[in-house]
mmCIF file of C-alpha atoms in Angstrom:
data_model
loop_
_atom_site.group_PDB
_atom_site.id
_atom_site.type_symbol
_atom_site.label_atom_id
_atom_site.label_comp_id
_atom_site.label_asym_id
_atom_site.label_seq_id
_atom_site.Cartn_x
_atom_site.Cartn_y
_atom_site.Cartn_z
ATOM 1 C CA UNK A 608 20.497 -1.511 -17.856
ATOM 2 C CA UNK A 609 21.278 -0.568 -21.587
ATOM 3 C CA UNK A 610 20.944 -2.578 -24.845
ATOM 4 C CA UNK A 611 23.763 -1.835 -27.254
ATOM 5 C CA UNK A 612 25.046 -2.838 -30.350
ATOM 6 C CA UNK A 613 27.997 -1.779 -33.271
ATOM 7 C CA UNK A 614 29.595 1.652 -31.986
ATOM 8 C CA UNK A 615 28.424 2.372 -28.782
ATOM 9 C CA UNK A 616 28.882 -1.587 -27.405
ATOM 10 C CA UNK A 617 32.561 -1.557 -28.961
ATOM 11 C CA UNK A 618 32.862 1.971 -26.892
ATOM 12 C CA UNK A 619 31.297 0.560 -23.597
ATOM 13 C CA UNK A 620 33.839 -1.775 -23.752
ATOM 14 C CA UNK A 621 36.890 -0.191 -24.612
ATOM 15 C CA UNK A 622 35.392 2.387 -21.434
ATOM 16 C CA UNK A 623 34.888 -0.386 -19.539
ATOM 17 C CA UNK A 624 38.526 -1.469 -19.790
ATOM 18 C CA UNK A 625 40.345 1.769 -19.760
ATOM 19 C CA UNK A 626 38.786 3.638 -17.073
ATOM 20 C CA UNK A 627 38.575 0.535 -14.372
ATOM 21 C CA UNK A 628 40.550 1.612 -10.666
ATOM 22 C CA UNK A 629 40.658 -1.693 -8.722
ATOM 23 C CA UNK A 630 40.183 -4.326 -11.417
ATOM 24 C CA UNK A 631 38.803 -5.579 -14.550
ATOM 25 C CA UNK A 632 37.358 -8.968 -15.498
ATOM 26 C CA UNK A 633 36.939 -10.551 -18.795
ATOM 27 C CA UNK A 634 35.628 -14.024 -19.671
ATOM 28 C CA UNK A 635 36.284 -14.976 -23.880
ATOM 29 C CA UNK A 636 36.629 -18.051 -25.181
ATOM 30 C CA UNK A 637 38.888 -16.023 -28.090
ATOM 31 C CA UNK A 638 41.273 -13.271 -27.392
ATOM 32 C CA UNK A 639 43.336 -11.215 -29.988
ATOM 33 C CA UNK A 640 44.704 -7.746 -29.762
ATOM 34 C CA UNK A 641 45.378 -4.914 -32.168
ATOM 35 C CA UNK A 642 47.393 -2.192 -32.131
ATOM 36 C CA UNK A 643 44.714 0.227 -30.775
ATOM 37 C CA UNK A 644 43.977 -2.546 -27.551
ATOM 38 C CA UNK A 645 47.569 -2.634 -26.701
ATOM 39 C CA UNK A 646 48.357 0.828 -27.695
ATOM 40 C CA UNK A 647 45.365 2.799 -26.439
ATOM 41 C CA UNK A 648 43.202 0.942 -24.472
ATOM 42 C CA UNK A 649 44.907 -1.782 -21.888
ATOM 43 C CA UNK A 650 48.613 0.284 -22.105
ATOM 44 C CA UNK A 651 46.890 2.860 -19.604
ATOM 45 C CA UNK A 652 47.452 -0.069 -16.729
ATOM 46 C CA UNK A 653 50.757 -1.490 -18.199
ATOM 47 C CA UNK A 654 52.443 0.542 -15.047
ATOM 48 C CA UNK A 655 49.872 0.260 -12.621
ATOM 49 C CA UNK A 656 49.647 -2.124 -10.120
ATOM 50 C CA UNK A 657 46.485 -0.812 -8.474
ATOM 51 C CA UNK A 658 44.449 -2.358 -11.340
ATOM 52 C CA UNK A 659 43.871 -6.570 -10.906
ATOM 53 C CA UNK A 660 43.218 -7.869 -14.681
ATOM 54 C CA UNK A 661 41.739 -11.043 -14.967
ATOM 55 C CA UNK A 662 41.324 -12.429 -18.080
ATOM 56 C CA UNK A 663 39.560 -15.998 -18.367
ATOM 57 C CA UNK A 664 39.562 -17.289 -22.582
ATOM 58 C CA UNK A 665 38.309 -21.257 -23.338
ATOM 59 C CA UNK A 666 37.842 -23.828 -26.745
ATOM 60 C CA UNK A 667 40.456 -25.403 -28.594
ATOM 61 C CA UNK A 668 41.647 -27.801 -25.825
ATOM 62 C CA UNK A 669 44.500 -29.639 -27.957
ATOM 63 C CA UNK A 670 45.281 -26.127 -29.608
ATOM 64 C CA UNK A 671 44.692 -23.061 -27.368
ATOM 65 C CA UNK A 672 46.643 -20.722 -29.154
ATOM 66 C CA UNK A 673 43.401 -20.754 -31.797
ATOM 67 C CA UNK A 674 41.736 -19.325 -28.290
ATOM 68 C CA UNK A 675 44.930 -17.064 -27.292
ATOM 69 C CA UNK A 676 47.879 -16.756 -29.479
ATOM 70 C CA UNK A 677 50.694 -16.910 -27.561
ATOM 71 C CA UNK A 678 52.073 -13.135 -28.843
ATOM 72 C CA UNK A 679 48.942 -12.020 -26.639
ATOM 73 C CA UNK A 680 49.615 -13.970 -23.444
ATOM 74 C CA UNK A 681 53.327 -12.679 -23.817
ATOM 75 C CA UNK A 682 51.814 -9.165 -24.301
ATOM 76 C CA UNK A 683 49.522 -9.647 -21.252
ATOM 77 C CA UNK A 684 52.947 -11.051 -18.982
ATOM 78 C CA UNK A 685 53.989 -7.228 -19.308
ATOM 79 C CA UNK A 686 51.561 -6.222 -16.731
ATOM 80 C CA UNK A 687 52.205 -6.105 -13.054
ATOM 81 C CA UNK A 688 48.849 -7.392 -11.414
ATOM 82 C CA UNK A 689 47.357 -9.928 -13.924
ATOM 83 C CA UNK A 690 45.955 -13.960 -13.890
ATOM 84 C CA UNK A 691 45.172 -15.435 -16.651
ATOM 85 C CA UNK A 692 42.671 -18.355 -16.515
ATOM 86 C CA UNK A 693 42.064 -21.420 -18.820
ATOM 87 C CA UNK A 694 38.084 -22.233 -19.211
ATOM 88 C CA UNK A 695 38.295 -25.462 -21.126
ATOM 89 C CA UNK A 696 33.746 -25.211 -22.270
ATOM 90 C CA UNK A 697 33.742 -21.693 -22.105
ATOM 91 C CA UNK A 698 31.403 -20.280 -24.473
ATOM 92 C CA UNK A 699 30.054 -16.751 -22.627
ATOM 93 C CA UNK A 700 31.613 -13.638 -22.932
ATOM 94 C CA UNK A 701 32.096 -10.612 -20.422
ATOM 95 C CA UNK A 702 33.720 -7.105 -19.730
ATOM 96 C CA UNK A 703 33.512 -5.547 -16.363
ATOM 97 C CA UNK A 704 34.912 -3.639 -13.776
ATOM 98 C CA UNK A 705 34.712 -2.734 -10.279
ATOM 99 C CA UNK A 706 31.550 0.050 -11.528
ATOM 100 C CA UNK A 707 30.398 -1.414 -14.744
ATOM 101 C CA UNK A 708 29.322 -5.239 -16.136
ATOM 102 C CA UNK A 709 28.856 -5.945 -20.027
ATOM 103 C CA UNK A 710 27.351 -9.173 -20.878
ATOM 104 C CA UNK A 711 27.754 -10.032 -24.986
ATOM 105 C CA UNK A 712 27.911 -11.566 -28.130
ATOM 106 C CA UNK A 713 31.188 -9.724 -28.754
ATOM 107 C CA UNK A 714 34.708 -11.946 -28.608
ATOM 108 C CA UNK A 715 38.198 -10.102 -27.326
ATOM 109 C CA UNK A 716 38.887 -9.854 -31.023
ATOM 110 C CA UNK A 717 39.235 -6.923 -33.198
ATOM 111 C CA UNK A 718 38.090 -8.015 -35.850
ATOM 112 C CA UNK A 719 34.587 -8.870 -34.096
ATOM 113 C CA UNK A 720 34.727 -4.948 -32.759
ATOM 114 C CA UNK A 721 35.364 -3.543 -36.622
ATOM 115 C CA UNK A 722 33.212 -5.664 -38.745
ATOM 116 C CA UNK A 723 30.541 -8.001 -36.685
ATOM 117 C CA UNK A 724 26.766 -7.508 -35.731
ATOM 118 C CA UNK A 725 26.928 -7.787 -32.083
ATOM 119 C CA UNK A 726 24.864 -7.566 -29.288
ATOM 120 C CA UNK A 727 25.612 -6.545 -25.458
ATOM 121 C CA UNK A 728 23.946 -5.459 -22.714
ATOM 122 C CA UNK A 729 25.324 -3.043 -20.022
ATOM 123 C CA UNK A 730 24.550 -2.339 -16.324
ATOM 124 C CA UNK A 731 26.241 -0.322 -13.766
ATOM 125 C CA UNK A 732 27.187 -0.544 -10.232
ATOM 126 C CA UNK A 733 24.613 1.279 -7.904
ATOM 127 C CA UNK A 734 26.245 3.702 -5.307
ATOM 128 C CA UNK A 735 23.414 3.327 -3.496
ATOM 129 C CA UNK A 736 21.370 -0.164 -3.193
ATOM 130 C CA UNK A 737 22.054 -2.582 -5.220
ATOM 131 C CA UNK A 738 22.011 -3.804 -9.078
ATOM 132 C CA UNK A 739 20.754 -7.008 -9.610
ATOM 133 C CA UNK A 740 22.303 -7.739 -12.698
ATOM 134 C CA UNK A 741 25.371 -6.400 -11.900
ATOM 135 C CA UNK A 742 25.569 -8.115 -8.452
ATOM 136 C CA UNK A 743 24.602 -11.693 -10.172
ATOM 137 C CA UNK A 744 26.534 -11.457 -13.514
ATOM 138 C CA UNK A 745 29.703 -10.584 -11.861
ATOM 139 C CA UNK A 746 29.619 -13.044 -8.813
ATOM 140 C CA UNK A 747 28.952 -15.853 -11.655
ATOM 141 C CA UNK A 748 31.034 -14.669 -13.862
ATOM 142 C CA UNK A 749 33.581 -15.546 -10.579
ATOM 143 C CA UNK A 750 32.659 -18.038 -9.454
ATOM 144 C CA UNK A 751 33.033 -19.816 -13.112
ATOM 145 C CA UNK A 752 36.049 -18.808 -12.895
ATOM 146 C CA UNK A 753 36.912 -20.323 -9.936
ATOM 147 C CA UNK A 754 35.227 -23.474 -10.337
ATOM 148 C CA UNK A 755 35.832 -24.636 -13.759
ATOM 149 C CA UNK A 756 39.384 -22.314 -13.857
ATOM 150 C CA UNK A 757 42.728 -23.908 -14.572
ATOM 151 C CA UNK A 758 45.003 -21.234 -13.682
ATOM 152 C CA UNK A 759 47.842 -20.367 -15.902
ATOM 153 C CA UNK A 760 49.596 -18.061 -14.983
ATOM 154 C CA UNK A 761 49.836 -15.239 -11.978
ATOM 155 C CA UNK A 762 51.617 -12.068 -11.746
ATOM 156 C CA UNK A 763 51.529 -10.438 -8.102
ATOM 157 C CA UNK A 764 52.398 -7.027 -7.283
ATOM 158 C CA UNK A 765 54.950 -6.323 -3.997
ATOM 159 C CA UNK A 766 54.704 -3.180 -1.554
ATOM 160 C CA UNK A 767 57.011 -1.849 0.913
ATOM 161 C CA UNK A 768 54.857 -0.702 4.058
ATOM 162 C CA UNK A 769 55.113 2.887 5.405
ATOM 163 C CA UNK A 770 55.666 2.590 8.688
ATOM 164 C CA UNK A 771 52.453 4.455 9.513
ATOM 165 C CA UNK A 772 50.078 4.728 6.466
ATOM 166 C CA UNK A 773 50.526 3.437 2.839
ATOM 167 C CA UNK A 774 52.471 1.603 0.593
ATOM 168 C CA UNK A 775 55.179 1.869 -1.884
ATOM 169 C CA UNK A 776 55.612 -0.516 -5.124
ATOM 170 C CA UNK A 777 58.568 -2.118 -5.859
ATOM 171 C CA UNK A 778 58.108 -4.087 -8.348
ATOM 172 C CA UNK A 779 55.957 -7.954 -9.263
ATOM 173 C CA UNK A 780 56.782 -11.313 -9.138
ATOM 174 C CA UNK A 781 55.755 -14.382 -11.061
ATOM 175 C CA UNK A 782 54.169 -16.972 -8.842
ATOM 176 C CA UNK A 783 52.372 -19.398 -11.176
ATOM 177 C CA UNK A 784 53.426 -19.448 -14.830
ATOM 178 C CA UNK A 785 52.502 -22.987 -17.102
ATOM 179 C CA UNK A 786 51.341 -20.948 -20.103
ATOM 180 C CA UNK A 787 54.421 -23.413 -21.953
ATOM 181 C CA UNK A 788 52.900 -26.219 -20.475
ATOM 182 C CA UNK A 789 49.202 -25.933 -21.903
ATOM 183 C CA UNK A 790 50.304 -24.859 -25.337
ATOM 184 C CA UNK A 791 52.425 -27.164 -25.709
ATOM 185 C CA UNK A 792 49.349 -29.440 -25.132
ATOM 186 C CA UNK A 793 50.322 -30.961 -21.689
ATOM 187 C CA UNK A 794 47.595 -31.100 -19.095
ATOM 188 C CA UNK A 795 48.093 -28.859 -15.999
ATOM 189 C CA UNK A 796 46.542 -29.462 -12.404
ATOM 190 C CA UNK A 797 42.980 -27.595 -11.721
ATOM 191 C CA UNK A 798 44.552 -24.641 -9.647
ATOM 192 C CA UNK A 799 42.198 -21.824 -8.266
ATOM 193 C CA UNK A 800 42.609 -18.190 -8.492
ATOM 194 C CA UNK A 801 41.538 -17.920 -4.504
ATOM 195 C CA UNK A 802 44.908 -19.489 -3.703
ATOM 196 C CA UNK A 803 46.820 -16.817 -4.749
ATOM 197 C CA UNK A 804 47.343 -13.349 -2.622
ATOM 198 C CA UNK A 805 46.167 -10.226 -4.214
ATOM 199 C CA UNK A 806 49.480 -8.256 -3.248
ATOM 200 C CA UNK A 807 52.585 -9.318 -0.726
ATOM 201 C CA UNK A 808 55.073 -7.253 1.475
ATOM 202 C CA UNK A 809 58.415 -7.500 1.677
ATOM 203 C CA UNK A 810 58.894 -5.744 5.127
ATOM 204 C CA UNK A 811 56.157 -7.312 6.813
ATOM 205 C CA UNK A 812 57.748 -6.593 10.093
ATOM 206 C CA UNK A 813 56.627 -3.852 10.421
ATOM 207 C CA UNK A 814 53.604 -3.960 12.932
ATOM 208 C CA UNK A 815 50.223 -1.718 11.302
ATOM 209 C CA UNK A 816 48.992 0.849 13.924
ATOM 210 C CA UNK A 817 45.293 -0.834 13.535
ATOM 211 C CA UNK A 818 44.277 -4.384 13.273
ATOM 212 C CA UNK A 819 42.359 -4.941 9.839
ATOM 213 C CA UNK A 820 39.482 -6.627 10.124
ATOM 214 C CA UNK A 821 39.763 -10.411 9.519
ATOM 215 C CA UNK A 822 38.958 -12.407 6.090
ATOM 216 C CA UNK A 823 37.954 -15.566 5.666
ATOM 217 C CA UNK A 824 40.317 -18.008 3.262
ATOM 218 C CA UNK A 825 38.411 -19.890 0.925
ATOM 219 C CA UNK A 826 38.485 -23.055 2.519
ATOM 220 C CA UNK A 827 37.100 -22.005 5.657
ATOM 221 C CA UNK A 828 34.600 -20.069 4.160
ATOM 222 C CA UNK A 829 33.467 -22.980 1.962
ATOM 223 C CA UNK A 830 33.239 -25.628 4.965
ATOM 224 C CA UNK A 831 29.841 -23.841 6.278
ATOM 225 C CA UNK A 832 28.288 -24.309 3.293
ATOM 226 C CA UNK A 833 29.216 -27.565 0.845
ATOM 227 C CA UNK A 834 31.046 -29.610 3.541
ATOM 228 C CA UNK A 835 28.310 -31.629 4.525
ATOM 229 C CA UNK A 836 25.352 -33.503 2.078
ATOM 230 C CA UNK A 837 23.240 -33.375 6.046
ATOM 231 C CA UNK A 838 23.202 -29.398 6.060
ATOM 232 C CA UNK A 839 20.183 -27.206 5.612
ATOM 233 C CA UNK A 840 20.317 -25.964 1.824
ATOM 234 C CA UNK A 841 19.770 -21.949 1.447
ATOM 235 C CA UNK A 842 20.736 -19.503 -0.705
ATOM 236 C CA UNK A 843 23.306 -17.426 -1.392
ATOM 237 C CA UNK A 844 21.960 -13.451 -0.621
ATOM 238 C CA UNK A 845 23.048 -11.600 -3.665
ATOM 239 C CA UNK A 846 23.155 -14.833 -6.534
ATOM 240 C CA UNK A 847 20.534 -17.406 -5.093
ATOM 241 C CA UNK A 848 23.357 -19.604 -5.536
ATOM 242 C CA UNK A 849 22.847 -23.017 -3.119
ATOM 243 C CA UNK A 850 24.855 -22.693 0.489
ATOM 244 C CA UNK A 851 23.774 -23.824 3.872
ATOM 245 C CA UNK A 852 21.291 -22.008 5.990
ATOM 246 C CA UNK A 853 23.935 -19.920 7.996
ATOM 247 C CA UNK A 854 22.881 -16.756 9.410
ATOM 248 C CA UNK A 855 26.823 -15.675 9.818
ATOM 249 C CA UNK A 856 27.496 -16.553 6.540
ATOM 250 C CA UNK A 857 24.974 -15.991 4.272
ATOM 251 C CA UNK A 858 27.002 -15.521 1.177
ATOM 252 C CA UNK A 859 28.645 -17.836 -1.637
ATOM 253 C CA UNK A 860 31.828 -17.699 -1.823
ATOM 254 C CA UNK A 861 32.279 -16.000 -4.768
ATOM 255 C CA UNK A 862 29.980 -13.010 -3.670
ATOM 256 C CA UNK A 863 31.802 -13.385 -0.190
ATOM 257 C CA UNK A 864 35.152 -11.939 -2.180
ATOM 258 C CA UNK A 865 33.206 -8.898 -4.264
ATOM 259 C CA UNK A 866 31.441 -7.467 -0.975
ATOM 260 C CA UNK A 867 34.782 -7.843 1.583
ATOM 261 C CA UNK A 868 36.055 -5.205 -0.850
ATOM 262 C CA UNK A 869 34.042 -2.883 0.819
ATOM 263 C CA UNK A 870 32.729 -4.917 4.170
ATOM 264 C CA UNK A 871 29.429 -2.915 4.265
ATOM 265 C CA UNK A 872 27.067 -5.293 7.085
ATOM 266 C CA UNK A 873 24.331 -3.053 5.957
ATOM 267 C CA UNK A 874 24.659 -3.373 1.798
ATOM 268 C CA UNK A 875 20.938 -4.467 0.864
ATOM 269 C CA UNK A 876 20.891 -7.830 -1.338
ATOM 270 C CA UNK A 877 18.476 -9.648 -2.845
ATOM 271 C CA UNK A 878 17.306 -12.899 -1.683
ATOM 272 C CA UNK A 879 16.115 -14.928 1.740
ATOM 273 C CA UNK A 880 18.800 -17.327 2.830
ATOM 274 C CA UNK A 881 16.051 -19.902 3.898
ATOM 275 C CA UNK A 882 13.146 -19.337 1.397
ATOM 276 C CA UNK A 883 15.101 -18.131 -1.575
ATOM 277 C CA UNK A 884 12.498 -15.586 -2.471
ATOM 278 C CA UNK A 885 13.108 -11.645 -3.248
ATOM 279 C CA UNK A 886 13.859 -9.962 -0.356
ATOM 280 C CA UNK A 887 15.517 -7.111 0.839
ATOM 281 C CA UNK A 888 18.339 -8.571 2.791
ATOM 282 C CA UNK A 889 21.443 -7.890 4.329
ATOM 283 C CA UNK A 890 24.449 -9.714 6.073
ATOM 284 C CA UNK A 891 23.285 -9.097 9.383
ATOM 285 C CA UNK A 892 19.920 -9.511 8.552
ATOM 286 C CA UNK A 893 19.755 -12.359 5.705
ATOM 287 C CA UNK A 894 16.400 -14.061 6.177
ATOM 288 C CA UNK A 895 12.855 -12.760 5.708
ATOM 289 C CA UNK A 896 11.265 -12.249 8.711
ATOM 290 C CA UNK A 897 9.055 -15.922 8.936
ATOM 291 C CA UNK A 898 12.218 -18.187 7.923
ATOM 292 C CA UNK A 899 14.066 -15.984 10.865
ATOM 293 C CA UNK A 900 11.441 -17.098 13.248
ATOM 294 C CA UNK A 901 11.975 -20.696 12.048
ATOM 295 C CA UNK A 902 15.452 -20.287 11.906
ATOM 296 C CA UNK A 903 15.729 -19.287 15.547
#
């Protein structure tokens, strides 16, 4: 973990951004782009579908475009895998990817990057073990995201299937789009970013020579742990966030969606479902060794 400020933070961030492969997240209640953002740092995704950007901005309720002119969200439209998120008290900011989290003062504004004091602090993603504040910061930053959220607008990128291996783009489509709506200060239905695909098909027909291994929508996830007031509290594995005391499910939902990226059973985490405490833990083996015996 790495304390930055001036330069260097404005750098870890532009990094952050420009070099992400499966997705990058960003949580700022204000959002305004130069012509070095679009030009030199975001353009580098503008044709690439691979990359998920999720962009989450907040304040100004009966005036968002204060929060997010509307020249920006039209810039952001351009790109073919993005969601844009309306976080009505959001005050926190954050830059991450898939390898890297940034938690800081700093606003997606460049005039905060040229001529502010501000402060950040910078972890990466451990290829081997885990990062606490990496693992925490970004479920939260998630889950706030999909809990307080008012989703306003979705872009989703469309494959063809090989008939073997791969895919082929052709092209995105707008599923969700009430960016007119909110600025023109109408209110908009609470819609979360979980109920939206990450990618479709348009030849889905065509059978895939191995069955993928079976994820969990949101709302079946969520039923073993908030659906009832009468089940066992616990704790989430990797956040400490509150879920019931399921051995099969021993994540929040939220950290349920970063680790099925990868599906590792034996990726170590970092708390007892049962007790809470610090623990090395895994999804196959989530409690500490007394609250299994309980458990049991």
């Amino acid at each position: 973990m790495e304390f930055l400020t001036g330069k260097p933070l404005a750098e870890e961030i532009y990094d952050t951004i420009y070099y992400a492969e499966k997705y990058i997240l960003i949580l700022s209640p204000f959002i305004q782009l130069d012509e070095y953002f679009k030009e030199e740092v975001f353009k580098t995704h503008l044709n690439n579908s691979q990359v998920h950007i999720i962009l989450g901005f907040g304040k100004n309720e009966s005036n968002i475009s204060r929060s997010f002119k509307k020249q920006d969200i039209e810039y952001f439209t351009q790109f073919p895998n993005i969601t844009i998120v309306y976080i009505p008290n959001l005050h926190g900011k954050y830059y991450g990817n898939e390898k890297k989290g940034i938690i800081t003062s700093m606003n997606l504004i460049d005039f905060s990057f040229l001529n502010n004091i501000e402060f950040g602090v910078s972890a990466d993603k451990k290829l081997v073990g885990n990062n606490k504040f990496f693992d925490i910061s970004q479920g939260k930053c998630f889950n706030i995201l999909e809990e307080d959220g008012f989703t306003i607008y979705v872009k989703r990128p469309k494959y063809k299937k090989k008939r073997f291996f791969g895919k082929d783009y052709v092209g995105s489509e707008i599923e969700f789009n009430v960016i007119d709506n909110i600025a023109s200060g109408q209110s908009i239905e609470q819609i979360r970013v979980s109920e939206f695909l990450d990618e479709k098909y348009v030849n889905a027909s065509i059978k895939e020579t191995r069955i993928e291994r079976a994820i969990m929508t949101e709302v079946e996830y969520v039923e073993h742990f908030i659906s009832s007031e009468e089940k066992n509290r616990g704790h989430c594995i990797r956040c400490k966030t509150s879920i019931a005391v399921d051995l099969e499910k021993p994540l929040c939902w939220s950290c349920y969606k970063i680790w099925a990226h990868h599906g590792n059973p034996n990726h170590e985490e970092n708390y007892c479902i049962s007790c809470g405490d610090d623990h090395k833990t895994t999804i196959v083996k989530p409690a500490c060794y007394s609250c299994y015996k309980k458990i049991k």
